[in-house]
C-alpha atoms as a printed R data frame, in Angstrom:
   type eleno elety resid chain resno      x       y      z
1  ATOM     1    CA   UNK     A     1  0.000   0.000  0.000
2  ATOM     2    CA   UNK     A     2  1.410   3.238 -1.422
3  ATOM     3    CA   UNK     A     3  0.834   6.170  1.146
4  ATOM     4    CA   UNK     A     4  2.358   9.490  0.441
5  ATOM     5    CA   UNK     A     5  4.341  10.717  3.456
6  ATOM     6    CA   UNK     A     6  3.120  13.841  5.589
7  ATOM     7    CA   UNK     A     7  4.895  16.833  5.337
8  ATOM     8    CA   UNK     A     8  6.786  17.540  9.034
9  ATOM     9    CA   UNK     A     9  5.388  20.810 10.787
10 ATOM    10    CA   UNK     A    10  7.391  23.667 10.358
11 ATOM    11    CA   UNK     A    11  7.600  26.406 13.722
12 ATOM    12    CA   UNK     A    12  8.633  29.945 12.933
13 ATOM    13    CA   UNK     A    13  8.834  31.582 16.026
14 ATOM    14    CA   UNK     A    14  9.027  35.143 16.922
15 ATOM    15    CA   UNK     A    15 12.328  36.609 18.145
16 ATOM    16    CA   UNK     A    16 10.228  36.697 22.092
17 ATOM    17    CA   UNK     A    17  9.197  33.181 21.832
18 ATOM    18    CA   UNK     A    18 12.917  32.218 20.939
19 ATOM    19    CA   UNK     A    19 14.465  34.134 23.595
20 ATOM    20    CA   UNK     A    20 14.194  30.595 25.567
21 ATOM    21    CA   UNK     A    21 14.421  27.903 23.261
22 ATOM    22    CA   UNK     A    22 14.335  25.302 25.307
23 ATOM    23    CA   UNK     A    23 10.757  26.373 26.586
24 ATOM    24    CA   UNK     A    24 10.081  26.831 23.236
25 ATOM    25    CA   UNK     A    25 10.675  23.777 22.244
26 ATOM    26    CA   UNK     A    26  8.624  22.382 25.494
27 ATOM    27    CA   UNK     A    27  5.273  24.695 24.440
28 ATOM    28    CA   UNK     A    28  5.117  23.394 21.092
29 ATOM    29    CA   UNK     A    29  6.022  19.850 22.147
30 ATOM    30    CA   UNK     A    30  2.191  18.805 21.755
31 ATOM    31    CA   UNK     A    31  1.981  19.859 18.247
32 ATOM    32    CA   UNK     A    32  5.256  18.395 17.148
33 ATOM    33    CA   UNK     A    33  4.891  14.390 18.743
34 ATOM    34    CA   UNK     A    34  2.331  13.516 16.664
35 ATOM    35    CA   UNK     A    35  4.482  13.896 14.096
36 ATOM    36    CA   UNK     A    36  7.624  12.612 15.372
37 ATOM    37    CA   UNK     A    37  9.584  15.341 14.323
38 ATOM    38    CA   UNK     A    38  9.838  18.763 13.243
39 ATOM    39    CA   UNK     A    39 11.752  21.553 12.231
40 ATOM    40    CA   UNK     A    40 12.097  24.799 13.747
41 ATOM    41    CA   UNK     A    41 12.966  27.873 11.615
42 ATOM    42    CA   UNK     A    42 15.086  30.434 13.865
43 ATOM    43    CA   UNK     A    43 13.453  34.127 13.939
44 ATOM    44    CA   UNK     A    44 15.415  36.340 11.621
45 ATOM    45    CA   UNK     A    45 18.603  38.254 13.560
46 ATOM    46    CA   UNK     A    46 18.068  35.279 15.705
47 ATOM    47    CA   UNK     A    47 21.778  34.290 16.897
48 ATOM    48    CA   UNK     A    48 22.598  30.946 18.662
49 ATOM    49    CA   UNK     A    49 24.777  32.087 22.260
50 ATOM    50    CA   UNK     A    50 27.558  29.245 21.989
51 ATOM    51    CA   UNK     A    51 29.120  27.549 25.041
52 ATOM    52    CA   UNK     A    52 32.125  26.883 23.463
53 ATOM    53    CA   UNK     A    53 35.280  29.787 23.380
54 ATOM    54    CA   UNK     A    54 36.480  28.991 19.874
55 ATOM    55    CA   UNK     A    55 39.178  31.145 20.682
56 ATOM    56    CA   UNK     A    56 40.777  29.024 23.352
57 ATOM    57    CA   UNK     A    57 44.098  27.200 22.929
58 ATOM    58    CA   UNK     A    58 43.534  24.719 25.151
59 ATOM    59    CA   UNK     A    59 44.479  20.593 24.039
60 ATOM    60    CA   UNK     A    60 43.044  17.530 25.833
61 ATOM    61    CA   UNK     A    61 44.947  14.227 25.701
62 ATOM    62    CA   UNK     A    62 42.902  11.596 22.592
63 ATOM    63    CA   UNK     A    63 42.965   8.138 23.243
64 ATOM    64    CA   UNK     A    64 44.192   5.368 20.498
65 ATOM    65    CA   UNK     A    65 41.236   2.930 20.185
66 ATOM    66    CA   UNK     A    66 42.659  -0.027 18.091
67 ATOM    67    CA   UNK     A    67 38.872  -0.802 16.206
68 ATOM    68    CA   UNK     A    68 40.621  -3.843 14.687
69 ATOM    69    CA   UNK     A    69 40.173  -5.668 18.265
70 ATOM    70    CA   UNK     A    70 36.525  -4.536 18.684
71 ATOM    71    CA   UNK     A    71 35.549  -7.449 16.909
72 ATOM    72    CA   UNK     A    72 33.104  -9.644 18.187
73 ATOM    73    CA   UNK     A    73 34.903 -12.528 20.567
74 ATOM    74    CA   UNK     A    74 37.943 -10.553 21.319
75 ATOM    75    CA   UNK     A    75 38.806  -8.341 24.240
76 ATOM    76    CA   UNK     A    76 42.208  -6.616 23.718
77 ATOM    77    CA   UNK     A    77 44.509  -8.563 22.167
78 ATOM    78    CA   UNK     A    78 43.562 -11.702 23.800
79 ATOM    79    CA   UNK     A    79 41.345 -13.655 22.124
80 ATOM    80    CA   UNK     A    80 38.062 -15.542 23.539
81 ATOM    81    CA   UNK     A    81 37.217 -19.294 22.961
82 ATOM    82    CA   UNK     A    82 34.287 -18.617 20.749
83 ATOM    83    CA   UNK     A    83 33.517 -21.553 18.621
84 ATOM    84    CA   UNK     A    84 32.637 -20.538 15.260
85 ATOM    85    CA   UNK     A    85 29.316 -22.087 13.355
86 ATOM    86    CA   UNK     A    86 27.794 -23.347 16.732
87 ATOM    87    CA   UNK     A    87 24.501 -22.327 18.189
88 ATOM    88    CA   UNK     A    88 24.243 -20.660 21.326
């Protein structure tokens, strides 16, 4: 059975509504589950006040994850009986 797909709702808020978005987000949270999903179109002017100092120099140590033993039946480079081809 063919059925075309709704359209998502679409919020365009005024700059006042916006000034929380979070409680935005909350007030128009009955509209938008029915759905399951939406989209929310910023006010115009409307700028997003980042967390982040992009400015900062600051490093944090990265950690070498070797995805090769991530396979199933191995833990580190020791590897687990695991018979192969047998139900469990």
């Amino acid at each position: 059975v063919d059925q075309p797909i709704p359209e998502a709702p679409v919020f365009h808020p005024t700059i006042e509504e916006f000034a929380d978005p979070i409680k935005y987000i909350n007030s128009i949270m009955p509209q938008a589950k029915g759905a399951g999903i939406c989209r929310i179109v910023p006010p115009q002017g409307w700028q997003n006040p980042t967390q982040v100092d992009l400015k900062a120099t600051k490093f944090f140590q990265t950690k070498l994850q070797r995805m090769s033993l991530m396979q199933e039946g191995r833990r580190g480079a020791v590897l687990l009986p695991f018979a192969h081809g047998t139900t469990f």
